[in-house]
mmCIF file of C-alpha atoms and ligand atoms in Angstrom:
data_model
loop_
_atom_site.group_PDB
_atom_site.id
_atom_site.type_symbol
_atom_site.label_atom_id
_atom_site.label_comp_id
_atom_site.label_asym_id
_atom_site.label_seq_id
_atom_site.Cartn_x
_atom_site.Cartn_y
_atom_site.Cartn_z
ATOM 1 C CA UNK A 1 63.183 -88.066 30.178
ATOM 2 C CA UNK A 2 62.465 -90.916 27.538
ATOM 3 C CA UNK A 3 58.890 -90.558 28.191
ATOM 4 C CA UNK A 4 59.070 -86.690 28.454
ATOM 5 C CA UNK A 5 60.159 -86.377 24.844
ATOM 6 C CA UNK A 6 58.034 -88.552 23.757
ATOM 7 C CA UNK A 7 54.860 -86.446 24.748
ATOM 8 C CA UNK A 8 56.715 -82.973 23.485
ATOM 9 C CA UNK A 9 56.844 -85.643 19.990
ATOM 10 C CA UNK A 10 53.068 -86.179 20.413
ATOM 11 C CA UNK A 11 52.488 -82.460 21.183
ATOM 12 C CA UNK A 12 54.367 -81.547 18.231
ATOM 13 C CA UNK A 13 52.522 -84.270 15.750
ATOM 14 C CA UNK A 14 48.891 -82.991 16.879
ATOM 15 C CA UNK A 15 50.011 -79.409 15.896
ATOM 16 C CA UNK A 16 48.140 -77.640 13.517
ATOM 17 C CA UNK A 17 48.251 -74.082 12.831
ATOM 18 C CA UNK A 18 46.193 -71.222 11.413
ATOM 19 C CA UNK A 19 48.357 -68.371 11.181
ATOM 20 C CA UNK A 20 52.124 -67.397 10.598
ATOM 21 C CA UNK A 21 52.010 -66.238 13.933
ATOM 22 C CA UNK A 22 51.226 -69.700 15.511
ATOM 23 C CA UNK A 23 54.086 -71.340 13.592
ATOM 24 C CA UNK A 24 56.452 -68.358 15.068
ATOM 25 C CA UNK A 25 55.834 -69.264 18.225
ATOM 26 C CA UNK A 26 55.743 -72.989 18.148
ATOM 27 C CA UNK A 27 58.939 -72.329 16.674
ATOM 28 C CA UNK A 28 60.149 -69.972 19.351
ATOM 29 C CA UNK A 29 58.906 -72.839 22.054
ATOM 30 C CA UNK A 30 60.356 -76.045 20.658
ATOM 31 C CA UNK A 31 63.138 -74.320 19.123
ATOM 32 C CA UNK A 32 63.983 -71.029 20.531
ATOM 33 C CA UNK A 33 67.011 -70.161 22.788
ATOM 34 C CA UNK A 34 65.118 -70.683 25.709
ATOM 35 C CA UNK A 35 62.948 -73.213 24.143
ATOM 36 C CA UNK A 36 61.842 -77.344 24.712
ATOM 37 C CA UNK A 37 65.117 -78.360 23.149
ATOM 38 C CA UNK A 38 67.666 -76.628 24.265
ATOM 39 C CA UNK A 39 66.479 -77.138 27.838
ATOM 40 C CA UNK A 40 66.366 -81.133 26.866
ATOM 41 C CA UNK A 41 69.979 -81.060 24.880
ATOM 42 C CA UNK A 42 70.886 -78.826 28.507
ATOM 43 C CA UNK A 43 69.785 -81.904 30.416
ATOM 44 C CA UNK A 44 71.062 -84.196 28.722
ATOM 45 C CA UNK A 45 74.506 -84.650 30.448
ATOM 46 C CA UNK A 46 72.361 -85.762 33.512
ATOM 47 C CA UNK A 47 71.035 -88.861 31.614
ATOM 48 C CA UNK A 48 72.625 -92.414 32.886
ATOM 49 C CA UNK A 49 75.022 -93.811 30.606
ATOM 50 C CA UNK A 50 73.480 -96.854 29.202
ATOM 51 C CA UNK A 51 70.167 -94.366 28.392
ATOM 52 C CA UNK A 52 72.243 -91.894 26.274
ATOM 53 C CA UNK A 53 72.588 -93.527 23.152
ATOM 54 C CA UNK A 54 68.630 -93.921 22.811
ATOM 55 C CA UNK A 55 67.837 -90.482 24.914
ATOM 56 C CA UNK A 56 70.230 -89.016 22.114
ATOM 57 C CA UNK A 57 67.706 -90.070 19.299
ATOM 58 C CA UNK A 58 65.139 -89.131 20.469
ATOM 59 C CA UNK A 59 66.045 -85.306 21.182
ATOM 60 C CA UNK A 60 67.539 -85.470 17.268
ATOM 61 C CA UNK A 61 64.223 -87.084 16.173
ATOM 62 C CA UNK A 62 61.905 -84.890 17.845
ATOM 63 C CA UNK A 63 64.080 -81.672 16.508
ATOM 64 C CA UNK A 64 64.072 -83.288 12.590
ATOM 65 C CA UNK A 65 59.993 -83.798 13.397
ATOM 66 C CA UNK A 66 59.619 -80.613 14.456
ATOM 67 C CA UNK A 67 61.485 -78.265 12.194
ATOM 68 C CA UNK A 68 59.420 -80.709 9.080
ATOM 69 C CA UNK A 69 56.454 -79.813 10.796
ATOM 70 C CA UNK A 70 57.189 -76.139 10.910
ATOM 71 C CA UNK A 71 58.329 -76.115 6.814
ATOM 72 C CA UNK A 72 54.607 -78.509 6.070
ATOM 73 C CA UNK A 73 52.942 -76.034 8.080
ATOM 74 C CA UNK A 74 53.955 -72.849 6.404
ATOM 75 C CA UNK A 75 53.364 -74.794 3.367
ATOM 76 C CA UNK A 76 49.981 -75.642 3.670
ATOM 77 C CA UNK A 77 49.307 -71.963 4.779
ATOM 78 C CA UNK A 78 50.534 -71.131 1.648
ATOM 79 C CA UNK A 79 48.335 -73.214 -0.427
ATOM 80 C CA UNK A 80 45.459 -71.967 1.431
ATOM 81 C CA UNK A 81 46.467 -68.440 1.709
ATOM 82 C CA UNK A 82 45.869 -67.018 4.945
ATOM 83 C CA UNK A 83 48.252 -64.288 5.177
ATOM 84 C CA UNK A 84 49.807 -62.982 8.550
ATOM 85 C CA UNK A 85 47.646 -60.493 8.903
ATOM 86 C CA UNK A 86 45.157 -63.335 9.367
ATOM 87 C CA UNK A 87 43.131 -62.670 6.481
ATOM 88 C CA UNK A 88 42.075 -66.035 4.229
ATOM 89 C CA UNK A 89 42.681 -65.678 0.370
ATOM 90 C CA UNK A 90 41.430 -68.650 -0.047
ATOM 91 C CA UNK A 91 37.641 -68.104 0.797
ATOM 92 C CA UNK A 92 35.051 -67.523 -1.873
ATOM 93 C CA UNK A 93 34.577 -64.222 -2.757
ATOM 94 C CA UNK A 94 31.743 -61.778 -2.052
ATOM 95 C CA UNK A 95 28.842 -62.709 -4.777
ATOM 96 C CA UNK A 96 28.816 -60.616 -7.271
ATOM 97 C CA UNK A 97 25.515 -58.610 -8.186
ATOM 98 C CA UNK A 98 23.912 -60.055 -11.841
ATOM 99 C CA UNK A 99 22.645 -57.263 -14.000
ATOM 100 C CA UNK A 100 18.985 -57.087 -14.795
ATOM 101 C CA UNK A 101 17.728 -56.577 -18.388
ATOM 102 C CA UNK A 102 16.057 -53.415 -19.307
ATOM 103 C CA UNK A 103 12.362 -53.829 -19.262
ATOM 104 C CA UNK A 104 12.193 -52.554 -22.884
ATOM 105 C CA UNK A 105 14.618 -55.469 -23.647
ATOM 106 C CA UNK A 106 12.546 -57.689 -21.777
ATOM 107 C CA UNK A 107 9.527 -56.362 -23.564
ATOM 108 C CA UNK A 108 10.870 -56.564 -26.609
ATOM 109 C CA UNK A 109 12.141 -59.583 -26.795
ATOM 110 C CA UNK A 110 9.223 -60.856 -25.688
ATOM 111 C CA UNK A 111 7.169 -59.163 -28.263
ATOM 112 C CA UNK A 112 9.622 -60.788 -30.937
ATOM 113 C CA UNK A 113 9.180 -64.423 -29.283
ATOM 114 C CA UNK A 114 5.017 -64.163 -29.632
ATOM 115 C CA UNK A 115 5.627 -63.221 -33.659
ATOM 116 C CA UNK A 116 8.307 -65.588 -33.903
ATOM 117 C CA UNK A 117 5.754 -68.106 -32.760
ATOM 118 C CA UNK A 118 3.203 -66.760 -35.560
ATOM 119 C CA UNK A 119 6.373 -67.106 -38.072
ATOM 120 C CA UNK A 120 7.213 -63.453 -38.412
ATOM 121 C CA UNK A 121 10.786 -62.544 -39.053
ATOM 122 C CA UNK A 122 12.539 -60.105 -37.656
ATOM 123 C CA UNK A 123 13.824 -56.575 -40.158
ATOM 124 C CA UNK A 124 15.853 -53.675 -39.255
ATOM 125 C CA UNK A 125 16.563 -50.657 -41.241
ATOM 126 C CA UNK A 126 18.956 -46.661 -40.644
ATOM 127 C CA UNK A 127 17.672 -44.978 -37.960
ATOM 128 C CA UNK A 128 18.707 -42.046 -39.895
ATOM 129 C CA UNK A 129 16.477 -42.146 -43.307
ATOM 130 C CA UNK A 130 15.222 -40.013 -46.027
ATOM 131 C CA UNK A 131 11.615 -38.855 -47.171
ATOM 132 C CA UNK A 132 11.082 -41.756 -49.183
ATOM 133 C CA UNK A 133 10.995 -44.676 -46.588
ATOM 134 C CA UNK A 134 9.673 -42.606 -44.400
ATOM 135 C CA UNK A 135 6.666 -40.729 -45.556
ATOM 136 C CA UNK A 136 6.500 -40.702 -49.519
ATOM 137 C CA UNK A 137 6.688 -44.740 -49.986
ATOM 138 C CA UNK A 138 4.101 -44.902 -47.475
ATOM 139 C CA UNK A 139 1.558 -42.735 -48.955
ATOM 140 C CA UNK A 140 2.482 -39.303 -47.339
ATOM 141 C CA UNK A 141 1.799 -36.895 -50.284
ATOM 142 C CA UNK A 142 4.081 -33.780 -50.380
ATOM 143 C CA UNK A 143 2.612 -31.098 -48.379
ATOM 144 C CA UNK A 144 -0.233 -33.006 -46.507
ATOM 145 C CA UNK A 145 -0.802 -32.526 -42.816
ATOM 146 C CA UNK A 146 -0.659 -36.342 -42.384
ATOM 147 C CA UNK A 147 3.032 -35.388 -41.929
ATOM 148 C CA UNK A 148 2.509 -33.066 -38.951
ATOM 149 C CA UNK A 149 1.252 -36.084 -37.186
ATOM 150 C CA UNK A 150 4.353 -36.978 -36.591
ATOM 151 C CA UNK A 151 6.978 -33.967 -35.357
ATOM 152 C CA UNK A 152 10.255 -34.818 -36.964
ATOM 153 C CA UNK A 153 13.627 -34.110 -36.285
ATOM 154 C CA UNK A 154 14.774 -32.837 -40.171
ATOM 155 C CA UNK A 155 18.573 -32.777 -41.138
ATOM 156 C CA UNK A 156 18.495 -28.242 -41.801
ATOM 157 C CA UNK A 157 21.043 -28.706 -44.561
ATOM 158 C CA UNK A 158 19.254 -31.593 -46.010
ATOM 159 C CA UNK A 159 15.105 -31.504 -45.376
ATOM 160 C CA UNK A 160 15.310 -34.922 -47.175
ATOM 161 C CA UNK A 161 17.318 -36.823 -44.364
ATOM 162 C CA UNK A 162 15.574 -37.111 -41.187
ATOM 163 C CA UNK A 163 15.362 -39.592 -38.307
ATOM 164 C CA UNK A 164 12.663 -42.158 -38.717
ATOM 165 C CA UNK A 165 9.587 -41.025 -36.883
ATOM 166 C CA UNK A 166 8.267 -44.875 -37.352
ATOM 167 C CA UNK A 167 9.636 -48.452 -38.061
ATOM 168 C CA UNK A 168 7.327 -48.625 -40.754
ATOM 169 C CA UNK A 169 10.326 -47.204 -42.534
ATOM 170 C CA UNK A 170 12.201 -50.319 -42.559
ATOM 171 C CA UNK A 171 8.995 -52.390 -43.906
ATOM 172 C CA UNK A 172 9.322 -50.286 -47.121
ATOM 173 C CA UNK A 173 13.028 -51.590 -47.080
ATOM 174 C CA UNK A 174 11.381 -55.405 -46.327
ATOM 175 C CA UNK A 175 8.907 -54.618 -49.476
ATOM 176 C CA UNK A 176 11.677 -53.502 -51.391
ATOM 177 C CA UNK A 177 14.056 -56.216 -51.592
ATOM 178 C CA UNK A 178 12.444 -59.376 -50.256
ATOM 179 C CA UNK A 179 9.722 -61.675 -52.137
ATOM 180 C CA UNK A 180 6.335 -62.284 -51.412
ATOM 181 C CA UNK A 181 4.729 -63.246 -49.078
ATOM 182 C CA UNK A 182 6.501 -61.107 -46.983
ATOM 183 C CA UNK A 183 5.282 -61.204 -42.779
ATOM 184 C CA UNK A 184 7.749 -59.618 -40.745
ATOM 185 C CA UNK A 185 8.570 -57.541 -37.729
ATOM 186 C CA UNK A 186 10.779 -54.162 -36.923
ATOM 187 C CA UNK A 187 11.883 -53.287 -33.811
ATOM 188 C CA UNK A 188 13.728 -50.237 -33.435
ATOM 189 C CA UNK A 189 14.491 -46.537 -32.030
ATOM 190 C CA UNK A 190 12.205 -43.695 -33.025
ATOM 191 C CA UNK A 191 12.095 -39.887 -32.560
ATOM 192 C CA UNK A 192 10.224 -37.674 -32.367
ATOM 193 C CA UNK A 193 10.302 -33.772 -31.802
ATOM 194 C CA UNK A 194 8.273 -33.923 -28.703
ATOM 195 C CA UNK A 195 8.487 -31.950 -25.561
ATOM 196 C CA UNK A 196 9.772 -34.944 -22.476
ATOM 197 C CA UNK A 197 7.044 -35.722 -20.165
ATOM 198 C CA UNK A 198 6.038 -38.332 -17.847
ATOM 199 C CA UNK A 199 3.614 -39.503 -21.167
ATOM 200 C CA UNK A 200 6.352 -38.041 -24.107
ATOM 201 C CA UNK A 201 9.641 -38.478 -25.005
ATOM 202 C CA UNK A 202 11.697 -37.916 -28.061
ATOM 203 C CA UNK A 203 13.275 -40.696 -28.059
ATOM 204 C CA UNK A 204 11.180 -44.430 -27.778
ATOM 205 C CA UNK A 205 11.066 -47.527 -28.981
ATOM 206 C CA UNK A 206 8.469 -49.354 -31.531
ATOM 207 C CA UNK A 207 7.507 -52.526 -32.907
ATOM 208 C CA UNK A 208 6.194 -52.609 -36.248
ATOM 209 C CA UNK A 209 4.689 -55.622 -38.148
ATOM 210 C CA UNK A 210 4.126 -56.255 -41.731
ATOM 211 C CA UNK A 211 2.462 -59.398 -43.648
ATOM 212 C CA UNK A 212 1.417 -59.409 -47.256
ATOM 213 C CA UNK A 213 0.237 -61.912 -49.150
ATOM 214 C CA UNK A 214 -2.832 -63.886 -51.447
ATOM 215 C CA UNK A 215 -6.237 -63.152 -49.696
ATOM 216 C CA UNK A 216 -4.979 -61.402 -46.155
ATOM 217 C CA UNK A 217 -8.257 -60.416 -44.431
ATOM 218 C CA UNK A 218 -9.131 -57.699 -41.773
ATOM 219 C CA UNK A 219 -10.222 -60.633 -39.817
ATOM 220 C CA UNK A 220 -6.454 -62.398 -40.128
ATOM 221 C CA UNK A 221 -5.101 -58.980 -38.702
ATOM 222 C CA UNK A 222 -7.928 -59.038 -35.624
ATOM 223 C CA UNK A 223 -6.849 -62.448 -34.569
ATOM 224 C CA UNK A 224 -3.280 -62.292 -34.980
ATOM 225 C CA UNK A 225 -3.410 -59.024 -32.744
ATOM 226 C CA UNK A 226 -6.022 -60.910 -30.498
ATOM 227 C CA UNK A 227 -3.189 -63.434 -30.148
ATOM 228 C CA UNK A 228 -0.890 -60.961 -29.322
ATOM 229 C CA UNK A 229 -2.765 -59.488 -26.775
ATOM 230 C CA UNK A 230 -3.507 -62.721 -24.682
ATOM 231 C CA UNK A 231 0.054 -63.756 -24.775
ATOM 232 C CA UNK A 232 1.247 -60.316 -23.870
ATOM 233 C CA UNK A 233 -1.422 -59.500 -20.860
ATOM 234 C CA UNK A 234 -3.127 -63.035 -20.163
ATOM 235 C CA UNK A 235 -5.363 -65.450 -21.589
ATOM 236 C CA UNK A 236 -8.588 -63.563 -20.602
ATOM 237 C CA UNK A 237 -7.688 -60.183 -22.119
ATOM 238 C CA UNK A 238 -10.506 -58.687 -24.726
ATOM 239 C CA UNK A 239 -9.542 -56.208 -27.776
ATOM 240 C CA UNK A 240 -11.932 -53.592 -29.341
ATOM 241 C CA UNK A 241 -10.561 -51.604 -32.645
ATOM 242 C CA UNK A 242 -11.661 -47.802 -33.414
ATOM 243 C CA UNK A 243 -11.530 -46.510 -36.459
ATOM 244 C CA UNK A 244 -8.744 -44.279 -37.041
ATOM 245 C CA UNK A 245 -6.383 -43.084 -40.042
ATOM 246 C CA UNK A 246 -3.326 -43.725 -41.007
ATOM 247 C CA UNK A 247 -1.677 -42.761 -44.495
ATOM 248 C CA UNK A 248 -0.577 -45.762 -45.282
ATOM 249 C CA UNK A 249 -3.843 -48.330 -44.102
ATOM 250 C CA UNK A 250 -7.293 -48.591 -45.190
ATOM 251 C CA UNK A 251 -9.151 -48.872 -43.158
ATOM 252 C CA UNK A 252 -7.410 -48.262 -39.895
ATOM 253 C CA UNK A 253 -7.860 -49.003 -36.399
ATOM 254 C CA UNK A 254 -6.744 -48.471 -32.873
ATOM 255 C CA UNK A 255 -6.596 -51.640 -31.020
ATOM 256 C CA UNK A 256 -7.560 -51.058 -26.975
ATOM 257 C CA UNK A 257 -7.422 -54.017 -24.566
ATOM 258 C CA UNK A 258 -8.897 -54.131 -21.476
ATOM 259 C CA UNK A 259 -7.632 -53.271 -18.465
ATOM 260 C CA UNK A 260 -6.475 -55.712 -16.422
ATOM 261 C CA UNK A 261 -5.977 -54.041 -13.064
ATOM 262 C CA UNK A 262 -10.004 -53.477 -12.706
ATOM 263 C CA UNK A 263 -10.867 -56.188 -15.194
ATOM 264 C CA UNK A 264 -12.708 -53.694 -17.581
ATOM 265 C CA UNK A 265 -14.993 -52.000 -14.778
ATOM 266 C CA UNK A 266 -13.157 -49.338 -14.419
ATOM 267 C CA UNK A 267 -10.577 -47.223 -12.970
ATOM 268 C CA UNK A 268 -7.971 -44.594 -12.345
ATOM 269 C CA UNK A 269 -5.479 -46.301 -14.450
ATOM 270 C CA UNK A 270 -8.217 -47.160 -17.739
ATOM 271 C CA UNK A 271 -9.402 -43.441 -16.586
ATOM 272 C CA UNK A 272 -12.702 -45.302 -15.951
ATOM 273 C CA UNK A 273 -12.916 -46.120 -19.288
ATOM 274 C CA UNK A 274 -12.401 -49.958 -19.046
ATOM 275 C CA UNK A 275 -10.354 -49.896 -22.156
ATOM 276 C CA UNK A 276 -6.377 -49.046 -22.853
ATOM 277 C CA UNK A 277 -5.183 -48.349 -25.857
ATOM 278 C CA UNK A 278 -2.154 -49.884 -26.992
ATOM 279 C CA UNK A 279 -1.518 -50.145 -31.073
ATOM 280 C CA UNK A 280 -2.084 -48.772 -34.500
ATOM 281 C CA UNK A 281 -3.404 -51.381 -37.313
ATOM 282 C CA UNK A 282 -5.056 -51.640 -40.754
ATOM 283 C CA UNK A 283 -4.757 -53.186 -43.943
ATOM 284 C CA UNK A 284 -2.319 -52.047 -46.201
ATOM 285 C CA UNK A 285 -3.029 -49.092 -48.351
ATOM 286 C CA UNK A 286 -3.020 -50.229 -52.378
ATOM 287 C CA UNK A 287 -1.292 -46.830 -53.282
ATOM 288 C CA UNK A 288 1.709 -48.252 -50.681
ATOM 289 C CA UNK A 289 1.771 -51.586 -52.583
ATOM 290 C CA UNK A 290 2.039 -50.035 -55.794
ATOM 291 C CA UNK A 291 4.293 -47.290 -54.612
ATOM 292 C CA UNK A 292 6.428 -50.705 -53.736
ATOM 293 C CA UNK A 293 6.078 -52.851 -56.927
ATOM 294 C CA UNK A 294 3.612 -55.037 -55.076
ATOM 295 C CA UNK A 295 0.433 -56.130 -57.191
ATOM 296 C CA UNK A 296 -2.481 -54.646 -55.271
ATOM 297 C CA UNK A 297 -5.027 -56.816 -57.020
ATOM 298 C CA UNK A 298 -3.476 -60.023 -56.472
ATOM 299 C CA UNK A 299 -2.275 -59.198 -52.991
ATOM 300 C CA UNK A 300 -3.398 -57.969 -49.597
ATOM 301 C CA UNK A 301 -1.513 -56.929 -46.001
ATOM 302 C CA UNK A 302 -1.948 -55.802 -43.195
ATOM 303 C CA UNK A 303 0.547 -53.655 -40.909
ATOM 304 C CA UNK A 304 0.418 -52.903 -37.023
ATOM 305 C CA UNK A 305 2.776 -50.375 -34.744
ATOM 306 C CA UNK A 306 2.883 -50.301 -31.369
ATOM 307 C CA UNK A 307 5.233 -48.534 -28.754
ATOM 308 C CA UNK A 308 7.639 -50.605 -26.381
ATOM 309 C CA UNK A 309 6.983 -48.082 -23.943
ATOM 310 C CA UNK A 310 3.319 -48.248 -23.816
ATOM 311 C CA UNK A 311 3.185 -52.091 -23.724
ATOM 312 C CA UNK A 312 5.642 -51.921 -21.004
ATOM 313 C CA UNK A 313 3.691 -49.446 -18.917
ATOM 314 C CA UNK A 314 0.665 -51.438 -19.457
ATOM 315 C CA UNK A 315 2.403 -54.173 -18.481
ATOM 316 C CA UNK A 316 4.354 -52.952 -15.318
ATOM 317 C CA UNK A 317 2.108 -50.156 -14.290
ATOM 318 C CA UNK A 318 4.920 -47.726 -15.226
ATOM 319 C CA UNK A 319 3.247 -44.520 -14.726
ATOM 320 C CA UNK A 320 6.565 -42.438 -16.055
ATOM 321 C CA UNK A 321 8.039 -42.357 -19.538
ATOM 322 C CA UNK A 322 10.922 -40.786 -18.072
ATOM 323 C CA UNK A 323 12.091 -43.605 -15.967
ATOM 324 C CA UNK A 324 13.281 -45.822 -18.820
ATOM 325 C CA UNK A 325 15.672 -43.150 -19.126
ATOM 326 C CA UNK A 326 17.045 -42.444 -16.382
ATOM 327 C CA UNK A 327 19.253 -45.481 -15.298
ATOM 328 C CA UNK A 328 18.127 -45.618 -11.719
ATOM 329 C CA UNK A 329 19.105 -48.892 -10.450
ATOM 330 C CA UNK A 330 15.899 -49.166 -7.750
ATOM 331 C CA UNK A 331 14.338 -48.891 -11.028
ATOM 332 C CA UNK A 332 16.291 -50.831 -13.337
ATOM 333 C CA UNK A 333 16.231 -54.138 -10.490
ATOM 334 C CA UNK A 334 12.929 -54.732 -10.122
ATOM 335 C CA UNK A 335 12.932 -56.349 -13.725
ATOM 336 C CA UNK A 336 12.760 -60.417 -13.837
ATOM 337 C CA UNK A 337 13.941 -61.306 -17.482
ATOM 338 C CA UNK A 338 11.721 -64.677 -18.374
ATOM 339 C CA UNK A 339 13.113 -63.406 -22.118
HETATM 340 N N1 LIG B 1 3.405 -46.224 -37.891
HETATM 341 C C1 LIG B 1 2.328 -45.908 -36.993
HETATM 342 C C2 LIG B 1 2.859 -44.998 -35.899
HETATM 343 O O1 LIG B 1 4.048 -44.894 -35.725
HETATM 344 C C3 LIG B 1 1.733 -47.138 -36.368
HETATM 345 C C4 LIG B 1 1.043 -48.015 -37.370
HETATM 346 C C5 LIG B 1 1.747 -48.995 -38.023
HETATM 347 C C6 LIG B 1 -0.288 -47.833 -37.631
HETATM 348 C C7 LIG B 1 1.116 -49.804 -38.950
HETATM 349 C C8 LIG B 1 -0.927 -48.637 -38.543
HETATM 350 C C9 LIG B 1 -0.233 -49.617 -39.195
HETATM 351 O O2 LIG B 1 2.095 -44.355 -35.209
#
């Protein structure tokens, strides 16, 4: 008997259990009516005399060991939270799924870290703005169709407030109130009245830059946006400017780079052209300098615009305005921020 109880002790020592359940019934079979210890208590009036006072001990022993077992058990389930219906509380749970950034955001920013490198700060300005900042300040006169180049959304009761059509708004802000030199940058939301198309929207995103100072040359502008260009869309990309007007430069460009899916051969995407354009550029118009309180003798600028949108399709081979839009999360994922 001795010996019995002490492998039921042994039995009861290597015990370890994983579920309520398991404790339950170890309990039921060391301690249960019909259980290990009850049978050895039943047997016990058939041990020899001089045996009983140790055989006694035991039994009490192995019932103490066992009920402590029983109360570290359901302890320890406890701390590690497996409940009865089996189910573990205390595993890790199920990863949860990191948001992606926007690839305008990602644009964006990186469009602010190239300037930032050149030493351009960053300017923003009411989306909502009147005439002045708009068109006047920058060499819009009343009534001329440079205005129509741009279809703005107009305030009815008010035809002087109207949502900004460029950033260049905020640069007349910049000119405004800080000193020379002044070389800056303005991202922001634009509108425009435009019908929504896979190549329109009313609604985009621009980047506007702005640097005046002494003896700022055309040729400063080409190689800052030649800069630009090479750390947007890779060290080999090549530029080409067109003339082209803009109230408020003279003279004005169009910057194209070359496309970098056929490597300026030709194709389907550079409509076989070799070329894509991407920006607006020139050097500051006097008038908008001395509209600003800037002396146009003593100092030169030159300004730049480009849309988020269009460097981002350039740059992702985005072939549909309309998905930035949208919020579709196939979309949306494919996105790696490095910004
Ligand atoms: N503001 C112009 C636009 O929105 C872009 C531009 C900015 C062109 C600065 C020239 C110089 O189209």
């Amino acid at each position: 008997m001795l010996q019995n109880i002490e492998k039921l002790l042994e039995e009861a020592r290597q015990f370890k259990a994983g579920t309520k359940e398991e404790i339950e019934q170890f309990r039921i079979k060391f301690l249960g009516k019909k259980g290990l210890l009850s049978d050895l208590f039943a047997r016990f009036k058939e041990v020899p005399a001089h045996q009983k006072k140790e055989t006694g001990q035991k039994i009490n022993q192995l019932k103490q060991f066992v009920l402590k077992k029983i109360e570290t058990q359901l302890e320890n389930l406890g701390e590690e939270g497996v409940q009865e219906d089996g189910q573990d509380l205390s595993l890790p749970g199920p990863p949860l799924a990191l948001g992606a950034r926007h690839p305008i955001s990602i644009v964006r920013n990186e469009i602010i870290s190239i300037f930032g490198r050149l030493g351009y700060t960053i300017s923003e300005g009411p989306e909502i703005e009147n005439d002045w900042h708009v068109f006047s300040a920058l060499n819009f006169p009343p009534e001329h169709p440079a205005r129509d180049m741009q279809d703005t959304f107009f305030i009815e009761k008010d035809p002087d407030i109207l949502l900004r059509t460029h950033t260049s708004s905020v640069q007349v802000r910049v000119m405004e109130k800080e000193s020379l030199p002044i070389r800056t940058i303005s991202p922001g939301r634009v509108f425009r009245n435009e019908a929504i198309s896979a190549r329109a929207h009313c609604i985009f995103h621009q980047v506007e830059g702005l640097y005046i100072d002494e003896n700022v040359s055309f040729a400063d502008l080409k190689q800052t946006l030649l800069y630009f260009a090479r750390e947007m869309f890779g060290k080999h990309v090549e530029i080409r400017l067109r003339p082209s007007y803009f109230p408020f430069t003279e003279p004005s460009a169009e910057m194209d780079i070359s496309c970098q899916i056929c490597g300026g051969k030709g194709c389907n995407v550079c409509k076989y052209t070799g070329w894509l354009e991407i920006l607006g550029c020139g050097m500051v118009d006097p008038n908008v300098l001395e509209y600003n309180n800037i002396d146009s003798i003593k100092y030169t600028g030159f300004a730049f615009g480009m849309g988020i949108e269009r460097v981002a399709m350039l740059k992702y081979q985005i072939k549909d305005l309309r998905l930035y839009f949208e919020n579709d999360l196939r979309f949306l994922e494919q996105f790696q921020a490095a910004y």
